[in-house]
Structures are given as structure tokens and as C-alpha cells.
Tab-separated table of C-alpha atoms in Angstrom:
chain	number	residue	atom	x	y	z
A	1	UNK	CA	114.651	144.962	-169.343
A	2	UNK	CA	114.556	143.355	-166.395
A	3	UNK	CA	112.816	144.118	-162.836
A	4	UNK	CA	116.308	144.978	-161.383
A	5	UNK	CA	117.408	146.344	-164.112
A	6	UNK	CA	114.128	148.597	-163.955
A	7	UNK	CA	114.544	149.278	-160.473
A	8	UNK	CA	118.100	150.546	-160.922
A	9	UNK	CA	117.094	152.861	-163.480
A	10	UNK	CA	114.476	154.269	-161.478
A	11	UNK	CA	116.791	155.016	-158.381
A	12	UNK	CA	118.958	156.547	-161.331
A	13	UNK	CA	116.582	158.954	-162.330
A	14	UNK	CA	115.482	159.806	-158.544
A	15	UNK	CA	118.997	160.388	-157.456
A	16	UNK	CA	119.585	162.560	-160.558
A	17	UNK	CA	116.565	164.795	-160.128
A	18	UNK	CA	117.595	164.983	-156.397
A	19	UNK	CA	120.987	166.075	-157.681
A	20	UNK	CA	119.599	168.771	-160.213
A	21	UNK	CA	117.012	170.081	-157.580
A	22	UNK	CA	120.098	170.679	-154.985
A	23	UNK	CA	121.824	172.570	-157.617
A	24	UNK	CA	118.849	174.198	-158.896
A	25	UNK	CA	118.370	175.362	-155.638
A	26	UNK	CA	121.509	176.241	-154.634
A	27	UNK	CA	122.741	178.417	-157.402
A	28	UNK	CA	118.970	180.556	-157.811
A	29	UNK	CA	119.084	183.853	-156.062
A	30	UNK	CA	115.933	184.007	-152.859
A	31	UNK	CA	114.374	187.338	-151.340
A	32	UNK	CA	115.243	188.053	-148.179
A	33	UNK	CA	113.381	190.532	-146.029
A	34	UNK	CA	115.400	193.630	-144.743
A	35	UNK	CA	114.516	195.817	-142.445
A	36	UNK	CA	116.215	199.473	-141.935
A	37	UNK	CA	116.705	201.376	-139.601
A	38	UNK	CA	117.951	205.206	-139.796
A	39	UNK	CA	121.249	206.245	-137.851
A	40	UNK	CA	122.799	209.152	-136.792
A	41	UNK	CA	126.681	209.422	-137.636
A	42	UNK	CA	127.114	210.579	-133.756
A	43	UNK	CA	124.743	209.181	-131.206
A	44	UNK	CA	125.356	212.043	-129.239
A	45	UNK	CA	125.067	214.773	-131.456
A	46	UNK	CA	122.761	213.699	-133.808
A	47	UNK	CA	122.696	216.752	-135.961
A	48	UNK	CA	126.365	216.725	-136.397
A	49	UNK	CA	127.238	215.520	-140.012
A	50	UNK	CA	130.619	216.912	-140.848
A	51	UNK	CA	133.387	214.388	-140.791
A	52	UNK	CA	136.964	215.574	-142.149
A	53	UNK	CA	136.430	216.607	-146.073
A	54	UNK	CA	133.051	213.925	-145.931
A	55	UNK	CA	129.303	215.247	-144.990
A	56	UNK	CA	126.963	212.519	-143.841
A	57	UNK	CA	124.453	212.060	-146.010
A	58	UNK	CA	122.224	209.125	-144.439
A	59	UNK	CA	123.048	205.786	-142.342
A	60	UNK	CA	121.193	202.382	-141.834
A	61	UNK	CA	121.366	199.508	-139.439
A	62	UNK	CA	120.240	196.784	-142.050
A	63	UNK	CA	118.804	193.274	-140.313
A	64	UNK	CA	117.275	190.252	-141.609
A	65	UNK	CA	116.288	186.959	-141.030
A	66	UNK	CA	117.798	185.200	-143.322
A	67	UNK	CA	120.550	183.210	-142.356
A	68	UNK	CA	122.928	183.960	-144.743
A	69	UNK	CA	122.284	187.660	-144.463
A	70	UNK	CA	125.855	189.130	-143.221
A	71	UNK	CA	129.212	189.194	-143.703
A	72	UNK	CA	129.459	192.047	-146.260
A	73	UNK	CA	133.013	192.499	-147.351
A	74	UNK	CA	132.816	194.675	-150.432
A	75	UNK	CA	130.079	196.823	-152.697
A	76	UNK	CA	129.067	198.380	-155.751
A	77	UNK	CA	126.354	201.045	-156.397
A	78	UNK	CA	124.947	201.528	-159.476
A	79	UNK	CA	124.603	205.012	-161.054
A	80	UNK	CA	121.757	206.454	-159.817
A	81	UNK	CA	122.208	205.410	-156.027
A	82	UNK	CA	118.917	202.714	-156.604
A	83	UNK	CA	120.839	199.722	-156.177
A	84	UNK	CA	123.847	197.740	-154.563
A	85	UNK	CA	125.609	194.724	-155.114
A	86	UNK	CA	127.495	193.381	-152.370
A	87	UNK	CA	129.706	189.892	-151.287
A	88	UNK	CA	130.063	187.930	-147.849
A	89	UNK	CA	133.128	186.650	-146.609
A	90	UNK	CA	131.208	183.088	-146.695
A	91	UNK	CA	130.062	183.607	-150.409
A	92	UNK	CA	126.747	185.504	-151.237
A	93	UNK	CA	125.636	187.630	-153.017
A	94	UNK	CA	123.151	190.485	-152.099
A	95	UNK	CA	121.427	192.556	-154.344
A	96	UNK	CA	119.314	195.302	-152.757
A	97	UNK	CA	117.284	198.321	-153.562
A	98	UNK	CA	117.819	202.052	-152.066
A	99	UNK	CA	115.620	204.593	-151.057
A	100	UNK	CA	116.539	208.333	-150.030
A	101	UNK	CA	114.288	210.994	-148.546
A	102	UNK	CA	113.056	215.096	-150.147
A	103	UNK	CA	116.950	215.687	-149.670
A	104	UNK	CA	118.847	213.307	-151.447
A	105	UNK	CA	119.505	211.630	-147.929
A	106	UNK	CA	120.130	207.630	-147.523
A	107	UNK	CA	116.580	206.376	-145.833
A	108	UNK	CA	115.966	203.001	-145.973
A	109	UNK	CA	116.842	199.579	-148.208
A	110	UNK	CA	114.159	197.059	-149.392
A	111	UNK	CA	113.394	194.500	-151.999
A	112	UNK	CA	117.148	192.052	-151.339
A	113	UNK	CA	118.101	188.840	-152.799
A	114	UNK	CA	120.720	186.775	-151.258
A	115	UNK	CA	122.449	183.941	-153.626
A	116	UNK	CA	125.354	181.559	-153.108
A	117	UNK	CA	128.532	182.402	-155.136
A	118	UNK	CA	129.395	179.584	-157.322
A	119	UNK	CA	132.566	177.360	-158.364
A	120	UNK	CA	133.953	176.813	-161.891
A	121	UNK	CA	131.695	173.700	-161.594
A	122	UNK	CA	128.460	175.700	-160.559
A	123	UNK	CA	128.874	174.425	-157.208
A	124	UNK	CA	128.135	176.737	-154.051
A	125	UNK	CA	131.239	177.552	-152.728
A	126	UNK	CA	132.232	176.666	-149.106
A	127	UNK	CA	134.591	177.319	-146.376
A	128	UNK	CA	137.400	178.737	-146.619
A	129	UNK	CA	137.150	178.511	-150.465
A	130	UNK	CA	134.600	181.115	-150.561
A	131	UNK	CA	135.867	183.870	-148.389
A	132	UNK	CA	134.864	186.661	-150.756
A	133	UNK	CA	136.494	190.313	-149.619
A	134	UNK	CA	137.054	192.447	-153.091
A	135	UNK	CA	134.357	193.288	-155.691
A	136	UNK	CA	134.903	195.921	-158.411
A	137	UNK	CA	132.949	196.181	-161.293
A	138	UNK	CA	133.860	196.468	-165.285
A	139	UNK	CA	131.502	199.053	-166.378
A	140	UNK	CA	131.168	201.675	-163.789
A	141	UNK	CA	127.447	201.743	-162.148
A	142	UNK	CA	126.914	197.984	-164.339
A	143	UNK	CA	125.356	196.167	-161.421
A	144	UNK	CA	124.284	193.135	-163.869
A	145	UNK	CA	127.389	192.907	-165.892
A	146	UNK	CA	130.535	191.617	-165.262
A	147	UNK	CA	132.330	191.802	-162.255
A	148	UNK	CA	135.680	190.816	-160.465
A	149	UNK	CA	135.800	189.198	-156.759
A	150	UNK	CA	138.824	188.552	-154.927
A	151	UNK	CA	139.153	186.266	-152.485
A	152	UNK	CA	142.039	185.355	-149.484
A	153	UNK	CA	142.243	181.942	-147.763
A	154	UNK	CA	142.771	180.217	-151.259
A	155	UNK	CA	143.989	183.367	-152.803
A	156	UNK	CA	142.694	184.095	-156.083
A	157	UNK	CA	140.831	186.916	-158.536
A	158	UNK	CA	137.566	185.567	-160.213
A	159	UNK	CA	135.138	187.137	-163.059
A	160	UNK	CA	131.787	186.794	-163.138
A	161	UNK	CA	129.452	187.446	-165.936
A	162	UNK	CA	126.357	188.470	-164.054
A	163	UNK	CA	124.003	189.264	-167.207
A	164	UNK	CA	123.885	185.265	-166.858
A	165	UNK	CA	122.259	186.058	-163.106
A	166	UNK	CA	123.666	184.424	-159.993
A	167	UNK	CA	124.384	181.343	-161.949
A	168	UNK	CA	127.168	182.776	-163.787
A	169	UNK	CA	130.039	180.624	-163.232
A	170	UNK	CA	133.637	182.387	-162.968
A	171	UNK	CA	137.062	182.264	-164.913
A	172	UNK	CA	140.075	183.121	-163.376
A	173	UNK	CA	142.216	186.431	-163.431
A	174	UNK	CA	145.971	185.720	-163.141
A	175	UNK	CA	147.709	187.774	-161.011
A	176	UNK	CA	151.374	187.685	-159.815
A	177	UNK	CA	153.374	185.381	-157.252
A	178	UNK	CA	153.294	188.422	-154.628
A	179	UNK	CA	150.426	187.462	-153.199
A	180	UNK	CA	152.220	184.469	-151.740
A	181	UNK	CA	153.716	185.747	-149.152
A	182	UNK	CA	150.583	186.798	-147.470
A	183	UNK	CA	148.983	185.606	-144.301
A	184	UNK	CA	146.292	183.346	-143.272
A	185	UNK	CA	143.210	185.556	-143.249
A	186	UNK	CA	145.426	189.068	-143.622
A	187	UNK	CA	145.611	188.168	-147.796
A	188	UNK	CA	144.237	190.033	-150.632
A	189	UNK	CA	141.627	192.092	-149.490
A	190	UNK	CA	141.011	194.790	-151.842
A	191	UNK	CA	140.794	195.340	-155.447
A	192	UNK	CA	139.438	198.033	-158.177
A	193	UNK	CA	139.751	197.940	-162.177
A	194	UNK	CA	141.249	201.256	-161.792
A	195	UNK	CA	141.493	201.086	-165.977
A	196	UNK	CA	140.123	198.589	-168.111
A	197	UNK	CA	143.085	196.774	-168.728
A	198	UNK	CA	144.619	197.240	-164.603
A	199	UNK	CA	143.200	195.685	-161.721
A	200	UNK	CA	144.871	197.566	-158.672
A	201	UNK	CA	145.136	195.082	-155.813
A	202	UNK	CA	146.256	195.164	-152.595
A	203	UNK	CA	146.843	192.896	-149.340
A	204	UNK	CA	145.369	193.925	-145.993
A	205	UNK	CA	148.265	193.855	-143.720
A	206	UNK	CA	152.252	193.953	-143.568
A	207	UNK	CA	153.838	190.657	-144.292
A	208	UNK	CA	156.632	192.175	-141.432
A	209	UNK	CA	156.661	194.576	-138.791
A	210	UNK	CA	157.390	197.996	-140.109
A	211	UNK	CA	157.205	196.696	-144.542
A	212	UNK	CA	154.747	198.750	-146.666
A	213	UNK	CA	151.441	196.859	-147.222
A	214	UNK	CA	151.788	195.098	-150.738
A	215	UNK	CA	150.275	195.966	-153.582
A	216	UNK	CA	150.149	195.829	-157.707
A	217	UNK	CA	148.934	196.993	-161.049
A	218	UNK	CA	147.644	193.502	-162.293
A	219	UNK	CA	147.038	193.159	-166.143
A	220	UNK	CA	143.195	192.682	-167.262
A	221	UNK	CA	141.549	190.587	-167.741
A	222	UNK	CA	145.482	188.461	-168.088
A	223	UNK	CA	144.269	185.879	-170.235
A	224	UNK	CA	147.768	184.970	-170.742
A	225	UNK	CA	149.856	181.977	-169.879
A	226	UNK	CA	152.134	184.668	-167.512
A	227	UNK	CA	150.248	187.087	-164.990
A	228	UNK	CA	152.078	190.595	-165.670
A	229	UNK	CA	152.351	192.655	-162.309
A	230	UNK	CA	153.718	195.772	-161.681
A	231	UNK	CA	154.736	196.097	-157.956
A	232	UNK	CA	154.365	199.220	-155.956
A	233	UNK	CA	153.087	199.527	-152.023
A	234	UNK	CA	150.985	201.455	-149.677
A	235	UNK	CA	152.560	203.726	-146.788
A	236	UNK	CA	151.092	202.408	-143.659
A	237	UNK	CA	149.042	204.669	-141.447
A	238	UNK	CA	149.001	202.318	-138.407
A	239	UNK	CA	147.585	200.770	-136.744
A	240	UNK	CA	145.166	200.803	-140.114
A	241	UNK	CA	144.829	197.763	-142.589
A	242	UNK	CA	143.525	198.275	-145.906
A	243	UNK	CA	139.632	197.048	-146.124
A	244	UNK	CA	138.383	197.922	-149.594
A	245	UNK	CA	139.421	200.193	-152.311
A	246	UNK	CA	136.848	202.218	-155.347
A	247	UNK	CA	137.944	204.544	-158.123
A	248	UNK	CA	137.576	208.208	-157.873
A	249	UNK	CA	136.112	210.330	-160.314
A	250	UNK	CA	139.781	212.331	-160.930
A	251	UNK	CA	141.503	208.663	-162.096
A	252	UNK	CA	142.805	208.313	-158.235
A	253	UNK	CA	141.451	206.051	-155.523
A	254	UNK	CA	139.808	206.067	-152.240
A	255	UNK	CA	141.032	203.650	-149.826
A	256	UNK	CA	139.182	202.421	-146.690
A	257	UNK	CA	141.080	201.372	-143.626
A	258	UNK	CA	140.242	200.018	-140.303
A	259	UNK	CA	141.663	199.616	-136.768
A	260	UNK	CA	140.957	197.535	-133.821
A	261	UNK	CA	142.209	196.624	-130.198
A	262	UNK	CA	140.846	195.689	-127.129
A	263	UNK	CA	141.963	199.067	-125.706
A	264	UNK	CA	141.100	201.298	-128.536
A	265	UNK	CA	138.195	199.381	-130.075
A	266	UNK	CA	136.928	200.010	-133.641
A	267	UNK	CA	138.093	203.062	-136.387
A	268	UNK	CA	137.735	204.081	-139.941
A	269	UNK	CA	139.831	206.066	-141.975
A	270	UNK	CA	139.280	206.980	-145.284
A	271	UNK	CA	142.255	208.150	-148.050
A	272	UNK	CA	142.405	209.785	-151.087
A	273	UNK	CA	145.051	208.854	-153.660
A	274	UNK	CA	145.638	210.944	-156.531
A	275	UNK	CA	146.002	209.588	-159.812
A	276	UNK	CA	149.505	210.889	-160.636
A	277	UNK	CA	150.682	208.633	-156.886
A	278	UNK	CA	150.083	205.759	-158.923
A	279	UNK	CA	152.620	203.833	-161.263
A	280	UNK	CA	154.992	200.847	-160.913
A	281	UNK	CA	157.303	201.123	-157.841
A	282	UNK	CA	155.607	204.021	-156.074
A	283	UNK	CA	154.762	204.297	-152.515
A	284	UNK	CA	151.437	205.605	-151.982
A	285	UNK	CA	150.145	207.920	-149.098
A	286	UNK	CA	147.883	210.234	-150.554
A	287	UNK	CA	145.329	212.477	-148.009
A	288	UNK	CA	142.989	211.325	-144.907
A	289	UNK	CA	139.499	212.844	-145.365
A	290	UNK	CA	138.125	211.497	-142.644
A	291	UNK	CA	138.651	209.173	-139.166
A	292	UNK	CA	136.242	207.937	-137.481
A	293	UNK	CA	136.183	206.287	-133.872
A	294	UNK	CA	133.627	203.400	-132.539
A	295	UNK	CA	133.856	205.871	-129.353
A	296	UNK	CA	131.587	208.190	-130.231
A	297	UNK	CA	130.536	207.371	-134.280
A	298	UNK	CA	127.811	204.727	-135.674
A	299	UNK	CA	130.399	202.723	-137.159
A	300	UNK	CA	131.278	199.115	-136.975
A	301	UNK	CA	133.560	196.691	-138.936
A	302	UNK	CA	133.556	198.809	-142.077
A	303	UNK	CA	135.060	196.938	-144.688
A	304	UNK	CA	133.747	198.252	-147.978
A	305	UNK	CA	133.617	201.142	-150.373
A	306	UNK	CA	131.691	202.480	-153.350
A	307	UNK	CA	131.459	205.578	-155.185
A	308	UNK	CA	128.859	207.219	-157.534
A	309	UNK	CA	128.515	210.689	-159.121
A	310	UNK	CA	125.453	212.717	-157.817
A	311	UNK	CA	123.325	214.560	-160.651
A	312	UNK	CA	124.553	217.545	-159.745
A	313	UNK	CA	128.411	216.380	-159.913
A	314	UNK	CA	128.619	215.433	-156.547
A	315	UNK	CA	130.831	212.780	-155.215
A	316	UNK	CA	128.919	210.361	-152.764
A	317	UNK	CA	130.829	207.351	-151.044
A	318	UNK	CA	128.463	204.178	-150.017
A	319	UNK	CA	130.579	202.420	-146.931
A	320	UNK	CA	129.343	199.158	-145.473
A	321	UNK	CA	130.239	196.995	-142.776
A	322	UNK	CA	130.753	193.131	-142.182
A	323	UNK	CA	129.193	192.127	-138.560
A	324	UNK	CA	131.313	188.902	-138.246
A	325	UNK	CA	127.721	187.133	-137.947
A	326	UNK	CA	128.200	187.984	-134.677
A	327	UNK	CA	125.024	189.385	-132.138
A	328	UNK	CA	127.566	192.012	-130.696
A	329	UNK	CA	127.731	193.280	-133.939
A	330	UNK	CA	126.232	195.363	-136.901
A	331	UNK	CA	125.295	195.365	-140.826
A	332	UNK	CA	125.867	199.244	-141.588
A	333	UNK	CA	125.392	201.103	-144.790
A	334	UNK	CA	126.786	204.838	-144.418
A	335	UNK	CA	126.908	207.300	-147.241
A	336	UNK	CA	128.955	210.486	-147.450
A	337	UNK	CA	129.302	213.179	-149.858
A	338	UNK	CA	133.652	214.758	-150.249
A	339	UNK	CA	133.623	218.116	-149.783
A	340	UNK	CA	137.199	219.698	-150.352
């Protein structure tokens, strides 16, 4: 072989390893410090912690110094209460561990890893390719198996097999033509495998001035060639769009909603829908169990949902908020317990 010939090769193998160190490095999960601070649901009554049909069971203000730390769009909890899984709008995941105090309160989260969400090809998505907003999971409290992620921008419903780790690479979920008509950054924000062969999805805002906001019974995993849908729509409660959606222990749903103006600033509203609301064609309203105003409640941008059962049967709701990686606002992690 001949010098060139040599020296060609050895660029080869440089630029190669270069390549498989990027990716390496890319698609592996990295700690990132969090600190946590405890919150009060209202600043000025701090002892206050009825809400509606929710009791506050324990707030944080979560920071960090990593740089991809924020942006959370959706969660999962896992069945204890130890853990959480959660997805940025710019593509990470965070895994992070929970602590609680003597009364089952929500004290403080530690030990996080951050990860970039990958491409079919194992690349790290970017841009507007990777604006993660729905996560549900397809064993309840299965932090580490697989998983469903919705996205808007480039709409689309992904799987992930995360017993693979963070390197899992995802296949596509078909779903119907209705999400088509959706807009810009208003798309498909919210999804749940309310029954493991139905993902219920559903778009953030109207597509008009005084529609229903869409949504559909998707088919499960829909390996097929066809997506089948099954249509049916939300009764708006404005000026509320849909943030997140979770499964309720009775077979219904709980469905997260959030306002905002100049004028009025920042709410939350939380919904119940019961299970017999839901089938093709229906409009559903269900029950408010709580509103919440910026005004005078620790809340922020809240944009996503998770329930667990308590040991004692209790029903506790995990609700987190995406700070726009903006210094005016805040990562929050609020949990409740539904009292009827």
C-alpha cells in the first residue's frame, strides 16, 4: 500500500472514530445536578392546601445547571412515587429520583439524568423535529419499558423501547389524517394509551373560533398499512387549551388545561372525564376539580400530568411545568391527592 494510500486510510479511521465518539456521546444519558426547593401552593397562605376536589400534597422549584435542563412538556411516575420520566419540547429526556417527608408529602428530587431523544437513525433530534409534548407509558408505573411520545411541528406519534436505555431508537405509530389540519405550534399536544390497543390523542387548540378541540381513539400500536381513528372532540372551557392528558384509576381521564394573556396571566385547570364520556363521536366535558390562578398560586406553565395509586388507595396527581428556558420563568413539580 502506498504512503497516500496509507495516509488516506488513516484520516479514514480518525474521521470514523470522531464520528462514533459524537454519536456515542450524543445518544448516552449524563447526570445532571438538581437542586429543590420546597413551595407552598399559596404564597400567601402557606398552610392552605385545599384546591377544588385536589389537596396539596408537596411542591418543588427544580433548577439545574445543565443546559439542557428545561422544557418539560409531559411525565410519568412510576408506582411507588420514587421516580419520573419526563420529555422537553427540544428533545430530552429526564429521569429523576423523588423523595417525600414522615407524611407522604413531595420534598425534594435528586439523582437526574438528562439524554437527547433520538431519530430512526440514532441521531439526536433537532429543531423543530424534536419538539416532544405527549408521553404515556405502556405498562402503567413501567418507567424503563416502552413508551409513546408525541410530537407537533412535524406531527407524529413515536415508540420507544426504553429497556434498550436512552439509545432506543423509535418506530412510528400511525395515526389518522385529522391531525392535519392543526396549527403551527397549537398541534398534537396530548396523548394517553387509555387501553392497550387505544391511544387517546388530542390537539391543543381549536382549528376555528368557536369548533371543539380535536381529538381521537387511535388504534395501538397500528402496525397497519391504514391508521384506524375514531373521531370524537373535547368541549372547550375557554380560554383553556389542552396541555397533557393521564388515565384515571376508574377507566376515565384527567385532562390538564392552561390559560394565558397579558391581562389575566397564567391558570390551570384540571378535568375529570369519566370513562362512560368516552367513545367514537362523543363530545367530552366531564368535571373541573380544580383552577388555579398565577395570581395568587405557585404555578407556572403547567403542561404535564401523571397519576399513581397511593398504598392506601389514594389517588395522587404529579403536575409539572415547562419554563420556556426562559429566566422569568419556572421548572415546577406539584403533587395533589383527589378528594371527592
Amino acid at each position: 500500500m502506498s504512503a497516500r494510500a496509507l495516509r488516506l486510510l488513516a484520516a479514514g479511521l480518525v474521521l470514523a472514530w470522531a464520528a462514533s465518539s459524537t454519536f456515542i456521546g450524543e445518544s448516552q444519558a449524563k447526570p445532571a445536578d438538581i437542586e429543590s426547593t420546597r413551595i407552598p401552593l399559596y404564597p400567601a397562605h402557606p398552610n392552605e392546601k385545599r384546591v377544588g376536589m385536589l389537596i396539596y400534597r408537596g411542591g418543588l422549584e427544580l433548577r439545574s445547571g445543565a443546559r439542557e435542563f428545561g422544557g418539560w412538556s409531559d411525565l410519568a411516575v412510576n408506582d411507588d412515587g420514587s421516580e419520573i420520566l419526563s420529555i422537553s419540547d427540544e428533545a430530552h429526556w429526564l429521569r429523576a429520583h423523588l423523595t417525600y417527608d414522615a407524611n407522604g408529602d413531595l420534598a425534594g428530587a435528586n439523582s437526574a439524568e438528562i439524554a437527547p431523544m433520538l431519530d430512526m437513525q440514532g441521531r439526536a433530534l433537532r429543531g423543530k423535529e424534536g419538539d416532544a409534548e405527549g408521553l404515556t407509558l405502556e405498562r402503567p408505573g413501567d418507567l424503563y419499558g416502552t413508551v409513546a411520545v408525541s410530537f407537533e411541528r412535524n406531527v407524529r406519534v413515536w415508540r420507544y423501547d426504553l429497556s434498550h436505555g436512552f439509545e432506543s431508537k423509535p418506530t412510528n405509530v400511525r395515526i389518522g389524517h385529522w391531525v392535519d389540519a392543526l396549527h403551527d405550534n397549537q398541534q398534537l399536544e396530548a396523548i394517553t394509551l387509555w387501553k392497550p390497543d387505544t391511544l387517546l390523542a388530542f390537539a391543543e387548540t381549536k382549528v376555528n373560533e368557536g369548533d371543539d378541540l380535536l381529538g381521537a381513539m387511535e388504534a395501538y400500536p397500528g402496525n397497519g398499512a391504514t391508521p384506524v381513528t375514531h373521531m370524537l372532540s373535547v368541549v372547550p372551557h375557554d380560554p383553556f387549551a389542552i396541555t397533557s392528558v393521564a388515565n384515571a384509576p376508574d377507566g376515565g381521564i384527567y385532562m390538564l388545561e392552561r390559560r394565558f394573556s397579558l391581562l389575566g396571566g397564567l391558570g390551570m385547570e384540571l378535568r375529570h372525564i369519566g370513562p362512560s364520556e368516552i367513545r367514537e363521536g362523543a363530545r367530552l366535558n366531564g368535571e373541573v376539580l380544580a383552577n388555579l390562578s398565577f395570581q395568587d398560586a405557585n404555578i407556572d406553565n403547567m403542561e404535564g400530568i401523571a397519576v399513581r395509586r397511593g398504598p392506601n388507595g389514594e389517588i395522587f396527581l404529579y403536575i409539572i411545568s415547562d419554563d420556556n428556558y426562559s429566566p422569568l420563568q419556572r421548572t415546577l413539580l406539584l403533587m395533589f391527592e383527589v378528594k371527592n
